[in-house]
C-alpha positions as CSV (number, residue, x, y, z in Angstrom):
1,X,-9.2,282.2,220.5
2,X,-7.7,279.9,218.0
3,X,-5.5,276.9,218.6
4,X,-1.6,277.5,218.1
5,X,-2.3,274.9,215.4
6,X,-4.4,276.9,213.9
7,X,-2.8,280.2,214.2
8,X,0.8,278.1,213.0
9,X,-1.2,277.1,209.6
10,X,-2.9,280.6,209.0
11,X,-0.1,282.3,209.3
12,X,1.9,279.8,207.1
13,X,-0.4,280.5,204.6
14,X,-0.8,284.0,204.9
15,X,3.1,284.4,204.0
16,X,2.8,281.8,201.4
17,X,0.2,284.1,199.6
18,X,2.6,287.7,200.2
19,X,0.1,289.3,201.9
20,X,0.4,290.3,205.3
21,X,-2.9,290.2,207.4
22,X,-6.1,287.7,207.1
23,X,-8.9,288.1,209.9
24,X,-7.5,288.6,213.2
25,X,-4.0,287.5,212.2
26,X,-1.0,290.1,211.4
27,X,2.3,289.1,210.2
28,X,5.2,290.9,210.4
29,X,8.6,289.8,208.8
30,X,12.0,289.8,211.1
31,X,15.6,290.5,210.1
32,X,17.0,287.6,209.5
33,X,20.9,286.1,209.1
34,X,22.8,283.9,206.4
35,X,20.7,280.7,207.2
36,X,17.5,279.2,205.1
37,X,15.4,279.9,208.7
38,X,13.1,282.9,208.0
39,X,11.3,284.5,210.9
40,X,7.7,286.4,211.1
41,X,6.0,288.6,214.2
42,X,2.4,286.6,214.1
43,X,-0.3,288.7,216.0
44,X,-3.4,286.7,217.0
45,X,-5.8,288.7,218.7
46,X,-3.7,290.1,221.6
47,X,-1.6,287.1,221.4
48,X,2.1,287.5,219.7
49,X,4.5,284.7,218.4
50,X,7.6,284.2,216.5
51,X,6.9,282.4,213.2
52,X,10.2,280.8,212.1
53,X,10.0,279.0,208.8
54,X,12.6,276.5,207.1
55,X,12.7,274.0,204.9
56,X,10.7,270.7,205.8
57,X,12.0,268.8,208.3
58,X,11.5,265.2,210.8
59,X,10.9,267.1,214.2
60,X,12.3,264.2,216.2
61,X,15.5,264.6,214.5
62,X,15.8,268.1,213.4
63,X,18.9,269.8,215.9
64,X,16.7,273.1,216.3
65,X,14.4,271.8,218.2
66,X,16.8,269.0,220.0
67,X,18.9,271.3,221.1
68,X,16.2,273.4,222.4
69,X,14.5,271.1,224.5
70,X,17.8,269.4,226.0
71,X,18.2,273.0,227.1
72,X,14.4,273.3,228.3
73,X,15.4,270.2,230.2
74,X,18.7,271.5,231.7
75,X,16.9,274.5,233.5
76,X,17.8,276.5,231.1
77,X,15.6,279.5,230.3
78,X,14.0,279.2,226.2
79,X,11.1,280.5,224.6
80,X,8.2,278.6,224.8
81,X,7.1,276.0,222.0
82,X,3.7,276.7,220.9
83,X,3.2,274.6,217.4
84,X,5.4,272.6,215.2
85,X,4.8,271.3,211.4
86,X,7.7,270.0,210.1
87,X,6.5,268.6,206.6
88,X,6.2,272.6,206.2
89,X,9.2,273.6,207.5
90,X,7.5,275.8,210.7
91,X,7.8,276.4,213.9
């Protein structure tokens, strides 16, 4: 099984190039709102993710993911962080 890393870049680059499978990995774009955030179903293997790309960002200081883990650190339930790259805007 691949590392999220891994499975993170793939992906990346598999919607980069339009298509929409390579290998073992599937994507599968989501609706999506009014905001630059796009978001993918990834299927690795019989693992599943949520691909959510935007533009490149400092993860220390981008308010997604702050806001996210002062929630993760208030008990409150969030989905689980696998894999961030923020000079490519993914998460």
């Amino acid at each position: 099984m691949s590392s999220p890393e891994t499975i993170l870049q793939d992906a990346h680059r598999i919607v980069g190039s339009g298509e929409t499978s390579a290998g073992s990995i599937r994507v599968l774009k989501l609706a999506g709102d009014m905001s630059v955030r796009r978001y993918f179903r990834v299927w690795a293997g019989d693992q599943s993710y949520v691909l959510m790309l935007t533009d490149p960002f400092e993860p220390s200081k981008f308010d997604f993911l702050l806001v996210r883990n002062h929630l993760e650190s208030c008990g409150v339930p969030v989905p689980g962080l696998r894999a961030v790259d923020g000079p490519r805007g993914a998460i």
